[in-house]
mmCIF file of C-alpha atoms in Angstrom:
data_model
loop_
_atom_site.group_PDB
_atom_site.id
_atom_site.type_symbol
_atom_site.label_atom_id
_atom_site.label_comp_id
_atom_site.label_asym_id
_atom_site.label_seq_id
_atom_site.Cartn_x
_atom_site.Cartn_y
_atom_site.Cartn_z
ATOM 1 C CA MET A 273 155.977 46.952 -53.905
ATOM 2 C CA GLN A 274 152.405 47.131 -55.089
ATOM 3 C CA LYS A 275 152.275 43.337 -55.480
ATOM 4 C CA LEU A 276 153.466 42.927 -51.898
ATOM 5 C CA ALA A 277 150.675 45.173 -50.664
ATOM 6 C CA ILE A 278 148.047 43.178 -52.561
ATOM 7 C CA LEU A 279 149.400 39.901 -51.209
ATOM 8 C CA ALA A 280 149.331 41.321 -47.674
ATOM 9 C CA LEU A 281 145.702 42.372 -48.131
ATOM 10 C CA VAL A 282 144.692 38.925 -49.436
ATOM 11 C CA PHE A 283 146.494 37.271 -46.526
ATOM 12 C CA ALA A 284 144.776 39.579 -44.028
ATOM 13 C CA ILE A 285 141.314 38.859 -45.501
ATOM 14 C CA THR A 286 142.015 35.130 -45.508
ATOM 15 C CA ALA A 287 143.212 35.274 -41.905
ATOM 16 C CA ALA A 288 140.132 37.249 -40.871
ATOM 17 C CA LYS A 289 137.812 34.694 -42.494
ATOM 18 C CA PHE A 290 139.714 31.926 -40.797
ATOM 19 C CA ILE A 291 139.329 33.669 -37.442
ATOM 20 C CA ASP A 292 135.541 34.218 -38.027
ATOM 21 C CA THR A 293 135.050 30.564 -38.983
ATOM 22 C CA HIS A 294 137.104 29.408 -36.060
ATOM 23 C CA THR A 295 135.092 31.555 -33.660
ATOM 24 C CA SER A 296 131.776 30.296 -35.068
ATOM 25 C CA LEU A 297 132.885 26.672 -34.876
ATOM 26 C CA ALA A 298 134.150 27.198 -31.343
ATOM 27 C CA GLN A 299 130.702 28.493 -30.381
ATOM 28 C CA ILE A 300 129.085 25.454 -32.007
ATOM 29 C CA ASN A 301 131.496 23.123 -30.240
ATOM 30 C CA ALA A 302 130.607 24.727 -26.895
ATOM 31 C CA ASP A 303 126.986 23.664 -27.399
ATOM 32 C CA PRO A 304 126.347 20.031 -26.313
ATOM 33 C CA PHE A 305 124.368 19.292 -29.445
ATOM 34 C CA GLY A 306 126.953 21.031 -31.645
ATOM 35 C CA HIS A 307 129.699 19.090 -29.929
ATOM 36 C CA VAL A 308 127.974 15.780 -30.739
ATOM 37 C CA VAL A 309 127.432 16.772 -34.381
ATOM 38 C CA LEU A 310 131.068 17.914 -34.742
ATOM 39 C CA SER A 311 132.175 14.590 -33.263
ATOM 40 C CA ALA A 312 130.129 12.745 -35.894
ATOM 41 C CA ILE A 313 131.567 14.943 -38.653
ATOM 42 C CA LYS A 314 135.065 14.338 -37.293
ATOM 43 C CA ALA A 315 134.519 10.578 -37.512
ATOM 44 C CA HIS A 316 133.435 10.949 -41.131
ATOM 45 C CA LEU A 317 136.430 13.127 -41.980
ATOM 46 C CA GLN A 318 138.839 10.755 -40.298
ATOM 47 C CA ALA A 319 137.332 8.001 -42.402
ATOM 48 C CA GLN A 320 137.952 10.281 -45.408
ATOM 49 C CA THR A 321 134.274 10.315 -46.230
ATOM 50 C CA PRO A 322 133.402 12.492 -49.211
ATOM 51 C CA ALA A 323 132.061 15.967 -48.400
ATOM 52 C CA ASN A 324 128.663 15.185 -49.882
ATOM 53 C CA GLU A 325 128.212 12.401 -47.328
ATOM 54 C CA VAL A 326 128.983 14.873 -44.585
ATOM 55 C CA ASN A 327 126.267 17.096 -46.046
ATOM 56 C CA MET A 328 123.957 14.109 -46.176
ATOM 57 C CA LEU A 329 124.695 13.511 -42.482
ATOM 58 C CA LEU A 330 123.825 17.119 -41.679
ATOM 59 C CA ASN A 331 120.727 16.908 -43.858
ATOM 60 C CA ALA A 332 119.659 13.772 -41.975
ATOM 61 C CA VAL A 333 120.269 15.498 -38.652
ATOM 62 C CA GLY A 334 118.284 18.529 -39.831
ATOM 63 C CA ALA A 335 115.496 16.301 -41.138
ATOM 64 C CA GLY A 336 115.442 14.540 -37.783
ATOM 65 C CA ILE A 337 115.124 17.878 -36.019
ATOM 66 C CA VAL A 338 112.271 18.886 -38.332
ATOM 67 C CA GLN A 339 110.557 15.524 -37.816
ATOM 68 C CA ASP A 340 110.959 15.752 -34.059
ATOM 69 C CA GLN A 341 109.496 19.247 -34.159
ATOM 70 C CA ASN A 342 106.617 18.100 -36.360
ATOM 71 C CA ASP A 343 105.924 15.194 -34.016
ATOM 72 C CA HIS A 344 106.135 17.527 -31.052
ATOM 73 C CA ASP A 345 103.850 20.043 -32.787
ATOM 74 C CA HIS A 346 101.333 17.306 -33.440
ATOM 75 C CA ALA A 347 101.527 15.985 -29.883
ATOM 76 C CA PHE A 348 101.231 19.505 -28.487
ATOM 77 C CA GLU A 349 98.299 20.198 -30.785
ATOM 78 C CA LEU A 350 96.569 17.068 -29.430
ATOM 79 C CA ASP A 351 97.437 18.129 -25.881
ATOM 80 C CA THR A 352 96.045 21.597 -26.609
ATOM 81 C CA THR A 353 92.822 20.181 -28.070
ATOM 82 C CA THR A 354 92.419 17.771 -25.164
ATOM 83 C CA ASN A 355 93.234 20.511 -22.667
ATOM 84 C CA ASN A 356 90.738 22.922 -24.223
ATOM 85 C CA ARG A 357 88.038 20.264 -24.149
ATOM 86 C CA ILE A 358 88.784 19.334 -20.533
ATOM 87 C CA VAL A 359 88.964 22.996 -19.493
ATOM 88 C CA GLU A 360 85.683 23.724 -21.298
ATOM 89 C CA ASP A 361 84.016 20.738 -19.595
ATOM 90 C CA LEU A 362 85.377 21.752 -16.194
ATOM 91 C CA GLU A 363 84.274 25.362 -16.690
ATOM 92 C CA LYS A 364 80.806 24.047 -17.589
ATOM 93 C CA GLU A 365 80.857 21.893 -14.445
ATOM 94 C CA ILE A 366 81.901 24.886 -12.368
ATOM 95 C CA LEU A 367 79.167 27.042 -13.878
ATOM 96 C CA TYR A 368 76.635 24.246 -13.333
ATOM 97 C CA HIS A 369 77.584 23.840 -9.662
ATOM 98 C CA GLN A 370 77.602 27.626 -9.158
ATOM 99 C CA ASN A 371 74.125 27.861 -10.681
ATOM 100 C CA GLN A 372 72.906 24.950 -8.542
ATOM 101 C CA ILE A 373 74.316 26.559 -5.411
ATOM 102 C CA ALA A 374 72.641 29.857 -6.312
ATOM 103 C CA ALA A 375 69.337 28.163 -7.189
ATOM 104 C CA ASN A 376 69.259 26.042 -4.028
ATOM 105 C CA THR A 377 70.306 29.019 -1.909
ATOM 106 C CA GLN A 378 67.421 31.010 -3.370
ATOM 107 C CA LEU A 379 65.082 28.039 -2.859
ATOM 108 C CA ARG A 380 66.231 27.690 0.750
ATOM 109 C CA ASP A 381 65.781 31.399 1.483
ATOM 110 C CA ASP A 382 62.394 31.600 -0.267
ATOM 111 C CA THR A 383 61.166 28.469 1.522
ATOM 112 C CA ILE A 384 62.356 29.778 4.902
ATOM 113 C CA GLU A 385 60.248 32.893 4.288
ATOM 114 C CA ALA A 386 57.298 30.760 3.152
ATOM 115 C CA LEU A 387 57.722 28.525 6.218
ATOM 116 C CA ALA A 388 57.498 31.555 8.495
ATOM 117 C CA VAL A 389 54.224 32.517 6.793
ATOM 118 C CA SER A 390 52.892 28.953 7.075
ATOM 119 C CA GLU A 391 53.793 28.751 10.757
ATOM 120 C CA GLU A 392 52.001 32.043 11.385
ATOM 121 C CA ASP A 393 49.015 30.749 9.390
ATOM 122 C CA ILE A 394 48.812 27.557 11.431
ATOM 123 C CA ARG A 395 49.149 29.543 14.658
ATOM 124 C CA VAL A 396 46.204 31.715 13.607
ATOM 125 C CA THR A 397 44.284 28.655 12.416
ATOM 126 C CA ILE A 398 44.790 26.861 15.752
ATOM 127 C CA GLN A 399 43.564 29.986 17.547
ATOM 128 C CA ASP A 400 40.584 30.172 15.171
ATOM 129 C CA ILE A 401 39.749 26.539 15.974
ATOM 130 C CA ALA A 402 39.908 27.299 19.698
ATOM 131 C CA ASN A 403 37.715 30.382 19.199
ATOM 132 C CA ASN A 404 35.287 28.356 17.092
ATOM 133 C CA GLU A 405 35.016 25.641 19.728
ATOM 134 C CA ALA A 406 34.623 28.224 22.495
ATOM 135 C CA THR A 407 31.916 30.002 20.497
ATOM 136 C CA TYR A 408 30.115 26.708 19.871
ATOM 137 C CA ALA A 409 30.253 25.770 23.541
ATOM 138 C CA ARG A 410 29.100 29.229 24.643
ATOM 139 C CA GLU A 411 26.288 29.464 22.104
ATOM 140 C CA GLU A 412 25.179 25.904 22.780
ATOM 141 C CA ALA A 413 25.050 26.626 26.513
ATOM 142 C CA THR A 414 23.091 29.812 25.801
ATOM 143 C CA ARG A 415 20.681 27.907 23.588
ATOM 144 C CA ASN A 416 20.229 25.159 26.190
ATOM 145 C CA GLN A 417 19.567 27.800 28.821
ATOM 146 C CA GLN A 418 17.061 29.506 26.516
ATOM 147 C CA HIS A 419 15.258 26.220 25.954
ATOM 148 C CA GLU A 420 15.232 25.355 29.657
ATOM 149 C CA THR A 421 13.865 28.806 30.422
ATOM 150 C CA PHE A 422 11.228 28.385 27.712
ATOM 151 C CA VAL A 423 10.157 24.993 29.060
ATOM 152 C CA ALA A 424 9.940 26.385 32.576
ATOM 153 C CA LYS A 425 7.913 29.443 31.495
ATOM 154 C CA ILE A 426 5.568 27.386 29.345
ATOM 155 C CA ALA A 427 5.040 25.010 32.258
ATOM 156 C CA ALA A 428 4.288 27.999 34.486
ATOM 157 C CA ILE A 429 1.841 29.401 31.925
ATOM 158 C CA ASP A 430 0.166 26.011 31.590
ATOM 159 C CA ASP A 431 -0.163 25.815 35.365
ATOM 160 C CA VAL A 432 -1.811 29.227 35.454
ATOM 161 C CA ILE A 433 -4.087 28.340 32.531
ATOM 162 C CA ASP A 434 -5.108 25.150 34.345
ATOM 163 C CA ALA A 435 -5.818 27.211 37.453
ATOM 164 C CA ILE A 436 -7.836 29.728 35.403
ATOM 165 C CA ASP A 437 -9.775 26.871 33.828
ATOM 166 C CA ASP A 438 -10.451 25.401 37.276
ATOM 167 C CA ALA A 439 -11.643 28.804 38.478
ATOM 168 C CA ALA A 440 -13.896 29.140 35.441
ATOM 169 C CA LYS A 441 -15.473 25.755 36.247
ATOM 170 C CA LEU A 442 -16.124 26.818 39.829
ATOM 171 C CA ILE A 443 -17.712 30.052 38.683
ATOM 172 C CA GLN A 444 -19.819 28.085 36.238
ATOM 173 C CA HIS A 445 -20.960 25.744 39.028
ATOM 174 C CA LEU A 446 -21.942 28.737 41.150
ATOM 175 C CA SER A 447 -23.745 30.309 38.188
ATOM 176 C CA LEU A 448 -25.727 27.079 37.754
ATOM 177 C CA GLY A 449 -26.942 27.257 41.379
ATOM 178 C CA ALA A 450 -24.331 25.380 43.370
ATOM 179 C CA SER A 451 -23.869 26.745 46.858
ATOM 180 C CA PHE A 452 -20.562 28.233 47.975
ATOM 181 C CA ALA A 453 -20.433 25.673 50.751
ATOM 182 C CA GLN A 454 -20.408 22.864 48.171
ATOM 183 C CA ILE A 455 -17.302 24.200 46.425
ATOM 184 C CA LYS A 456 -15.578 25.849 49.374
ATOM 185 C CA THR A 457 -12.831 23.252 49.671
ATOM 186 C CA LYS A 458 -11.948 23.502 46.019
ATOM 187 C CA PHE A 459 -12.407 27.262 46.149
ATOM 188 C CA ASP A 460 -9.947 27.654 49.012
ATOM 189 C CA SER A 461 -7.414 25.366 47.308
ATOM 190 C CA LEU A 462 -7.721 27.290 44.081
ATOM 191 C CA HIS A 463 -7.535 30.643 45.850
ATOM 192 C CA LYS A 464 -4.319 29.567 47.599
ATOM 193 C CA LYS A 465 -2.829 28.267 44.348
ATOM 194 C CA LEU A 466 -3.510 31.562 42.595
ATOM 195 C CA SER A 467 -2.247 33.589 45.554
ATOM 196 C CA ASP A 468 0.977 31.576 45.778
ATOM 197 C CA ASN A 469 1.780 32.021 42.071
ATOM 198 C CA THR A 470 4.840 34.204 41.528
ATOM 199 C CA SER A 471 5.255 34.034 37.778
ATOM 200 C CA HIS A 472 2.006 35.900 36.989
ATOM 201 C CA SER A 473 1.124 37.539 40.292
ATOM 202 C CA ALA A 474 0.350 40.915 38.734
ATOM 203 C CA LEU A 475 -1.845 39.375 36.059
ATOM 204 C CA LEU A 476 -3.699 37.220 38.573
ATOM 205 C CA GLN A 477 -4.179 39.881 41.248
ATOM 206 C CA PRO A 478 -7.542 41.136 39.916
ATOM 207 C CA VAL A 479 -8.928 37.581 39.929
ATOM 208 C CA ILE A 480 -7.590 36.909 43.405
ATOM 209 C CA THR A 481 -9.227 40.120 44.644
ATOM 210 C CA ALA A 482 -12.542 39.295 42.966
ATOM 211 C CA LEU A 483 -12.557 35.775 44.414
ATOM 212 C CA THR A 484 -11.726 37.153 47.854
ATOM 213 C CA GLU A 485 -14.652 39.597 47.625
ATOM 214 C CA LEU A 486 -16.881 36.778 46.418
ATOM 215 C CA ALA A 487 -16.010 34.670 49.428
ATOM 216 C CA THR A 488 -16.454 37.669 51.745
ATOM 217 C CA HIS A 489 -19.656 39.256 50.436
ATOM 218 C CA GLY A 490 -21.418 36.248 49.102
ATOM 219 C CA VAL A 491 -22.354 34.980 45.680
ATOM 220 C CA ASN A 492 -24.271 37.189 43.224
ATOM 221 C CA GLN A 493 -24.763 36.760 39.507
ATOM 222 C CA LYS A 494 -23.262 40.080 38.609
ATOM 223 C CA ALA A 495 -20.036 39.262 40.440
ATOM 224 C CA LEU A 496 -19.910 35.816 38.873
ATOM 225 C CA THR A 497 -20.330 37.291 35.394
ATOM 226 C CA LYS A 498 -17.582 39.807 36.081
ATOM 227 C CA ILE A 499 -15.227 37.122 37.360
ATOM 228 C CA ALA A 500 -16.010 34.831 34.393
ATOM 229 C CA GLN A 501 -15.234 37.694 32.000
ATOM 230 C CA LEU A 502 -12.029 38.470 33.865
ATOM 231 C CA LEU A 503 -10.948 34.827 33.781
ATOM 232 C CA SER A 504 -11.632 34.658 30.049
ATOM 233 C CA GLU A 505 -9.520 37.772 29.417
ATOM 234 C CA ILE A 506 -6.661 36.505 31.576
ATOM 235 C CA ARG A 507 -6.754 33.135 29.863
ATOM 236 C CA GLN A 508 -6.593 34.842 26.455
ATOM 237 C CA GLN A 509 -3.556 36.867 27.589
ATOM 238 C CA LEU A 510 -1.878 33.672 28.817
ATOM 239 C CA VAL A 511 -2.551 31.881 25.533
ATOM 240 C CA GLN A 512 -1.091 34.855 23.633
ATOM 241 C CA GLU A 513 1.918 34.933 25.959
ATOM 242 C CA LYS A 514 2.449 31.207 25.410
ATOM 243 C CA ALA A 515 2.173 31.646 21.648
ATOM 244 C CA ALA A 516 4.651 34.552 21.721
ATOM 245 C CA LYS A 517 7.136 32.608 23.809
ATOM 246 C CA THR A 518 6.712 29.573 21.559
ATOM 247 C CA ASP A 519 7.379 31.759 18.526
ATOM 248 C CA VAL A 520 10.530 33.139 20.138
ATOM 249 C CA GLU A 521 11.632 29.611 21.044
ATOM 250 C CA GLU A 522 11.093 28.370 17.531
ATOM 251 C CA ARG A 523 13.010 31.319 16.052
ATOM 252 C CA GLN A 524 15.836 30.842 18.536
ATOM 253 C CA ALA A 525 15.897 27.106 17.810
ATOM 254 C CA ALA A 526 15.980 27.776 14.064
ATOM 255 C CA HIS A 527 18.737 30.342 14.486
ATOM 256 C CA TRP A 528 20.808 27.937 16.569
ATOM 257 C CA ALA A 529 20.239 25.122 14.101
ATOM 258 C CA GLU A 530 21.545 27.343 11.297
ATOM 259 C CA PHE A 531 24.358 28.883 13.343
ATOM 260 C CA SER A 532 25.485 25.525 14.745
ATOM 261 C CA VAL A 533 25.746 24.145 11.201
ATOM 262 C CA HIS A 534 27.779 27.195 10.227
ATOM 263 C CA LEU A 535 30.074 26.720 13.231
ATOM 264 C CA ALA A 536 30.423 22.998 12.504
ATOM 265 C CA ASN A 537 31.236 23.655 8.845
ATOM 266 C CA GLU A 538 33.724 26.352 9.848
ATOM 267 C CA HIS A 539 35.280 23.952 12.358
ATOM 268 C CA THR A 540 35.638 21.299 9.662
ATOM 269 C CA ARG A 541 37.213 23.827 7.301
ATOM 270 C CA LEU A 542 39.641 25.033 9.968
ATOM 271 C CA VAL A 543 40.635 21.493 10.958
ATOM 272 C CA GLU A 544 41.244 20.623 7.295
ATOM 273 C CA ARG A 545 43.205 23.857 6.869
ATOM 274 C CA LYS A 546 45.327 22.959 9.895
ATOM 275 C CA ALA A 547 46.014 19.506 8.471
ATOM 276 C CA GLN A 548 46.969 21.023 5.099
ATOM 277 C CA LEU A 549 49.282 23.507 6.799
ATOM 278 C CA GLU A 550 50.905 20.722 8.815
ATOM 279 C CA VAL A 551 51.650 18.836 5.589
ATOM 280 C CA GLN A 552 52.790 22.056 3.924
ATOM 281 C CA ILE A 553 55.082 22.937 6.828
ATOM 282 C CA GLN A 554 56.653 19.484 6.803
ATOM 283 C CA GLU A 555 57.164 19.712 3.030
ATOM 284 C CA GLN A 556 58.750 23.149 3.436
ATOM 285 C CA LYS A 557 61.061 21.848 6.165
ATOM 286 C CA ASP A 558 62.001 18.916 3.913
ATOM 287 C CA THR A 559 62.619 21.326 1.024
ATOM 288 C CA ILE A 560 64.878 23.485 3.199
ATOM 289 C CA GLU A 561 66.785 20.422 4.401
ATOM 290 C CA ASP A 562 67.143 19.126 0.837
ATOM 291 C CA ALA A 563 68.271 22.535 -0.403
ATOM 292 C CA ILE A 564 70.925 22.738 2.323
ATOM 293 C CA SER A 565 72.116 19.225 1.436
ATOM 294 C CA TRP A 566 72.326 20.146 -2.246
ATOM 295 C CA ILE A 567 74.182 23.359 -1.409
ATOM 296 C CA GLU A 568 76.723 21.344 0.565
ATOM 297 C CA PHE A 569 76.982 18.743 -2.210
ATOM 298 C CA HIS A 570 77.441 21.260 -5.014
ATOM 299 C CA THR A 571 79.889 23.283 -2.891
ATOM 300 C CA LEU A 572 82.080 20.205 -2.518
ATOM 301 C CA GLU A 573 81.697 19.398 -6.207
ATOM 302 C CA LEU A 574 82.524 23.004 -7.093
ATOM 303 C CA GLU A 575 85.697 22.870 -5.019
ATOM 304 C CA ASN A 576 86.591 19.564 -6.661
ATOM 305 C CA SER A 577 85.991 20.949 -10.168
ATOM 306 C CA GLU A 578 87.977 24.091 -9.372
ATOM 307 C CA GLU A 579 90.861 21.993 -8.061
ATOM 308 C CA ARG A 580 90.747 19.817 -11.174
ATOM 309 C CA LEU A 581 90.676 22.921 -13.370
ATOM 310 C CA ALA A 582 93.632 24.410 -11.522
ATOM 311 C CA GLY A 583 95.472 21.099 -11.863
ATOM 312 C CA GLN A 584 94.649 20.867 -15.564
ATOM 313 C CA GLN A 585 95.781 24.444 -16.166
ATOM 314 C CA ALA A 586 98.992 23.808 -14.211
ATOM 315 C CA TRP A 587 99.625 20.634 -16.229
ATOM 316 C CA PHE A 588 99.063 22.450 -19.516
ATOM 317 C CA ALA A 589 101.292 25.313 -18.393
ATOM 318 C CA VAL A 590 104.074 22.764 -17.825
ATOM 319 C CA GLN A 591 103.413 21.142 -21.201
ATOM 320 C CA SER A 592 103.471 24.566 -22.872
ATOM 321 C CA GLN A 593 106.738 25.399 -21.136
ATOM 322 C CA ILE A 594 108.227 22.081 -22.257
ATOM 323 C CA TYR A 595 106.977 22.660 -25.764
ATOM 324 C CA ASP A 596 108.388 26.190 -25.888
ATOM 325 C CA THR A 597 111.704 25.074 -24.395
ATOM 326 C CA GLN A 598 112.110 22.115 -26.727
ATOM 327 C CA THR A 599 111.008 24.171 -29.720
ATOM 328 C CA SER A 600 113.629 26.787 -28.827
ATOM 329 C CA GLU A 601 116.214 24.036 -28.446
ATOM 330 C CA ARG A 602 115.322 22.554 -31.835
ATOM 331 C CA THR A 603 115.452 25.996 -33.414
ATOM 332 C CA ALA A 604 118.929 26.455 -31.968
ATOM 333 C CA GLN A 605 119.903 22.973 -33.114
ATOM 334 C CA GLN A 606 118.617 23.686 -36.613
ATOM 335 C CA GLU A 607 120.607 26.896 -36.645
ATOM 336 C CA ILE A 608 123.734 24.917 -35.694
ATOM 337 C CA VAL A 609 123.076 22.442 -38.517
ATOM 338 C CA ASP A 610 122.523 25.306 -40.964
ATOM 339 C CA ARG A 611 125.762 27.020 -39.889
ATOM 340 C CA LEU A 612 127.703 23.760 -40.164
ATOM 341 C CA GLN A 613 126.267 23.131 -43.614
ATOM 342 C CA GLU A 614 127.362 26.617 -44.582
ATOM 343 C CA HIS A 615 130.845 26.042 -43.198
ATOM 344 C CA ILE A 616 131.110 22.625 -44.872
ATOM 345 C CA SER A 617 129.996 23.930 -48.237
ATOM 346 C CA GLU A 618 131.962 27.165 -48.196
ATOM 347 C CA LYS A 619 134.892 26.620 -45.844
ATOM 348 C CA LEU A 620 135.483 22.891 -45.799
ATOM 349 C CA SER A 621 139.240 23.084 -45.284
ATOM 350 C CA THR A 622 139.017 25.560 -42.435
ATOM 351 C CA THR A 623 136.216 23.535 -40.844
ATOM 352 C CA ALA A 624 138.147 20.335 -41.268
ATOM 353 C CA GLN A 625 141.177 21.941 -39.643
ATOM 354 C CA PHE A 626 139.080 23.073 -36.662
ATOM 355 C CA ILE A 627 137.441 19.668 -36.282
ATOM 356 C CA ALA A 628 140.723 17.886 -36.516
ATOM 357 C CA SER A 629 142.258 20.147 -33.862
ATOM 358 C CA ARG A 630 139.363 19.865 -31.330
ATOM 359 C CA ASN A 631 139.478 17.501 -28.411
#
């Protein structure tokens, strides 16, 4: 009875192992790769190949899987290195274009502000030139008027001095014994000339009065002496007036000479400043235009680099997915080979039975 129980237990254990092996092999057979390997093993078994050759077959398959994985690892490592280099280069390109966009944007904005200042400067400079030219024209007209006035007044003074000198000569002739009748014509002409004078009427009035009295009351030495003294005093005043006016004229002429040079120099400076600003404004406009062109260029290049980076990253993501998938597949395949080697080495008969019975 006890022997029967032991035999039953051994049979049950053996049946259980057979069921476990059968289940495992069925799982392997359900896998496409496992199915192919089992078909190859079946061909060897049907040809009554020794078990060690079956193991050699499995070893070769396993070695092939390892080699494939090594090759794939190497290829993926090269892809990774290449990808990292390309990504690094593209990121540098992107950073470069971003920096160029920022720099040219700043240059454009700064130059626009500078252009506004330059345009205001040239507006002021143009107004300064107009003011300078207006000042020159006004001051030159004033100076010309001053000179014309001076010439006219000096001419008037000279006329009066000539008249005073003529009067002095007549008085001298009378003092030397000439009769009034002898000089009457000249006397009347001179008296009229002095009376008609408007520039120095107040100064000449005493002389005119004295000459009138002389003609009315007759000639006497005392009156002649008085008139001669009066004429001398008036002439001295006229000479002093002429000298004073000449001094004023000379000072005004000197002032205008100096001021006109100043205005001319200032005009030259302003015209040169205007020319410089015109060049500067054109350069600033060119700089703004260039900056805008570079912004547009680097924006397009940035978009291109970003698209290339996105494409490169997408490509590498696909390669990584392929690598992971194929690595997982090879791991599963290696597991199948390992399980088959275990079954062949430990449960050859059971395995052979399963292989022989499969379709």
